Amino acid sequence: MPSETKNYRAALIGAGSRGMGLRDEANQADRISVVATADPVETNFESLKTEGVVVYKDFERMLEVESVDIVLVATPVRTHYDVAKRVLEFPITALYLEKPMSTRLWQADELIRKAEEENVYFVVGHQLRYSPGWADVKILVMQGAIGKVEYIRARRGWPLLTHHTHQTDLMRYYADDSPAEWVLGQIHRSGSFLSENIELEMQALGFVQFENGIFGIIEAGQYKQPPVENMVMLIGEKGEIRVGPDAHYRSEDTNGTWTPVPQFEQPDIFEDLLHWIEGGPGHRSAARNGRDTLEILLAIYESSRSRSRISLPMERRGNAFEEMRADGILP
Amino acid sequence: MAMLKAGVIGCGGRGQSQARGYHVSSDVDLVACADPLEAARTAFAERFGVKNTYSDYRQMLEKEKPDIVSVATWTPLHREITITAAHSGVRAIHSEKPMAPSWGDAKQMNQACVDNNVVLTFSHQRRFAAPFIKAKQLANDGTIGQLCRVEGTCPNLLDWGTHWFDIFFFYNNDEPAEWVIGQIDASEAQEVFGVPVESSGLSWVGWENGVEGLLATGGAAEKDISNRLIGTEGIIEIGSQNAKPMRVLSSKSQGWTVPDLSDLESKGNETVLSVLDLIDALKNDREPELIGWKALQATELIFVTYESSRRRAKIYLPLDVEDSALVTMLESGMIGNTLDT
């Protein structure tokens, strides 16, 4: 087990805006330095070079030359599987893969299997589990502020895979990562709709039955004016929490008056990764959580395709949305 | 006003419930009943002191010439009986819900009544029940801020869901709905009063005024909850079947509180009140609360939800098919136990 004084060399693959943001976040951890970057079209190379970061067009070449502990992958979603799979063939300690892990469940499973085989600490970028506000709600819930949670509704004005994945992941976090028993859902698409350069749905609805009894509702899409807000609403035996642009709650204890969700001390997502590597109990955004979140989203597509409720774990581990488009069922 | 003559078609439990309304009204004579089952019509006649009983409702219509008929048969019979009654010279027809097994049937029933100047009402009697009236008041008097969302849970979209879709419109002041996106699961489809229903369903409804709704049925039904209204400043919940009392959470309510319903509850049985409202509407030449166009808007949401499943898409109203997508898909094997994937 690495000592708690070790410094970690990190490399970034994909130097677009998300990658550069991720690099900044990683560099904020005291013992992580992003020393190398790879990007096939040399995005942001000039500024990276002035900061002393070694740049490569080819990420495999970078990983052959540079000895790094942590790899950050922020490439286009479609490439996540191929890039991450190749990265896992190098002797690294940890992999941080942007969300969604992949667009297909079997690929997510394959990456997890490979990472476990290679003893790589594998995290997926559902960083809201560490963001002030969103993450504070979890602590408030654990403190019993609204009693037993009965209902969680998560809403986002963008598609499931590229954006609602954050809200669905939070729903799971607030539900104690209770396994989803089954999903019922529907999507809408009347023509081309691109999100992060992927053809996706315009609107989606999902119901999630969690094993611990929580009733989960997923609503996605930008279908009205004013635009749909990012929001999660929790209802419990004693009160409610609404978290979005701001986070507030009310309960019997607040006499029904809106009260801001308190700010708690939250660990940094990268500091927590080091803590995990160095023997900590785990990571909130461990890839298994990212995979389970992805499964719920893909189950909504599968429910639309099969016109039925989908039991989890899913038998079909592809992507029903892609399959329906390929079959001409969806435009 | 001269006494109105009423006849009841279908002498089972719901027929008897409706008959109680005619029985207590001083404006109505309950003159006859019809049911193919002799035991049912005899028991009905004894209970309500009805002299003339018929095995064939057509004979009852012909001989008794009632002003009002109640239709309390199984759902697949509603269309034929209602259209026949509408042409027989009655002034009003009060029918059990759900309206019909298909959207086309529901529209034809309503149109036959409109064409013959017959008042058609349906037993969406929750509009006369205390918690729902209270919830509507609280949703509209600012207690929970601006109403944004209505939710309901029940066993299925057609038989029970028709009540909740209707009550969603009630809460939202009968504003028109705009779209629905939904799904059904029929892997364990059952029949209710002769019509197949889904084993789980979801229906997300958008109204033109921006209010949204969600009806979750069967396996997806939330435990112990019937209705939930969400406003910018609070929540109203109505528990299911007395499992939980009605409760309100808002800054005005100081935490979850249970509203006082005693005044509303003292007005009486909701089915009886529905019938009395129809009678009063006939006397005063006004529109009854449970008028056909309101039932149609709730019914449309049922069949639009099925259609959303069939088309795998959000459906904008008005619905442009006549069938029940659920029935058609079941019959063709597209849904049910033998999934055609």
XYZ file of C-alpha atoms in Angstrom, chain B residues 129-247:
119
model
C -65.102 13.553 -1.886
C -63.704 15.589 0.990
C -59.897 15.174 0.672
C -59.893 15.963 -3.042
C -62.043 19.064 -2.639
C -59.807 20.188 0.199
C -56.693 19.565 -1.859
C -58.091 21.610 -4.737
C -58.880 24.471 -2.359
C -55.390 24.394 -0.873
C -53.775 24.125 -4.307
C -55.645 27.202 -5.467
C -55.545 29.434 -2.385
C -51.762 29.789 -2.258
C -51.178 27.435 0.685
C -48.563 25.509 -1.317
C -47.556 28.447 -3.496
C -48.123 27.927 -7.190
C -49.256 24.440 -8.163
C -46.537 22.858 -10.364
C -47.198 19.180 -10.229
C -49.875 16.578 -9.518
C -49.134 12.919 -8.875
C -51.237 9.831 -8.423
C -50.747 6.147 -7.823
C -53.237 3.315 -8.262
C -53.510 -0.237 -9.652
C -54.041 0.625 -13.331
C -54.579 3.478 -15.788
C -58.030 2.505 -17.048
C -60.230 1.485 -14.166
C -58.744 3.452 -11.290
C -56.433 5.749 -13.211
C -59.478 7.350 -14.854
C -60.294 8.777 -11.411
C -56.835 10.190 -10.932
C -56.557 11.651 -14.419
C -59.954 13.250 -13.794
C -58.879 14.546 -10.408
C -55.664 15.941 -11.938
C -57.885 18.046 -14.216
C -60.009 18.971 -11.188
C -56.958 20.249 -9.291
C -55.776 22.092 -12.391
C -59.184 23.720 -12.952
C -59.952 21.632 -16.041
C -57.253 23.335 -18.088
C -56.386 21.445 -21.304
C -53.543 18.923 -21.345
C -50.935 19.211 -24.069
C -48.820 16.031 -24.194
C -48.160 12.665 -22.590
C -45.118 10.446 -22.457
C -45.728 7.075 -20.878
C -45.106 3.392 -20.722
C -47.013 0.260 -19.816
C -45.908 -3.207 -18.863
C -48.412 -5.943 -19.658
C -46.352 -8.958 -18.755
C -48.960 -9.854 -16.143
C -51.950 -8.151 -17.751
C -55.254 -8.666 -15.970
C -58.846 -7.912 -16.827
C -60.959 -5.452 -14.896
C -64.689 -5.515 -15.707
C -64.003 -7.184 -19.023
C -61.146 -4.988 -20.240
C -57.438 -5.825 -20.061
C -55.226 -3.511 -18.032
C -51.480 -3.171 -17.619
C -49.535 -4.621 -14.700
C -47.446 -1.452 -14.334
C -47.782 1.931 -15.967
C -46.319 5.400 -16.045
C -47.836 8.526 -17.507
C -46.133 11.913 -17.505
C -48.588 14.618 -18.536
C -47.868 18.210 -19.532
C -50.694 20.742 -19.347
C -50.869 23.864 -21.485
C -50.607 26.037 -18.359
C -47.258 24.444 -17.434
C -48.504 22.147 -14.669
C -47.163 18.620 -14.998
C -48.474 15.323 -13.700
C -47.334 11.782 -13.135
C -49.561 8.762 -12.736
C -47.782 5.577 -11.656
C -49.754 2.345 -11.627
C -49.567 -1.282 -10.581
C -46.037 -2.302 -9.685
C -44.902 1.316 -10.040
C -47.520 2.619 -7.608
C -46.059 4.308 -4.582
C -47.096 2.630 -1.367
C -49.765 4.259 0.790
C -50.151 7.339 -1.421
C -53.111 8.212 -3.637
C -52.408 11.776 -4.701
C -49.649 14.285 -4.202
C -49.787 17.943 -5.189
C -46.507 19.831 -5.311
C -46.396 23.590 -5.289
C -43.555 26.065 -5.218
C -44.102 26.415 -1.467
C -45.379 23.089 -0.260
C -46.833 19.628 -0.684
C -50.260 18.072 -0.175
C -50.521 14.294 0.159
C -53.637 12.169 0.205
C -53.045 8.685 1.546
C -54.525 5.612 -0.042
C -57.566 3.925 1.455
C -57.055 5.558 4.831
C -53.553 4.057 5.122
C -52.313 7.556 5.876
C -54.314 10.671 6.641
C -54.281 13.591 4.253
C -51.377 15.877 5.178
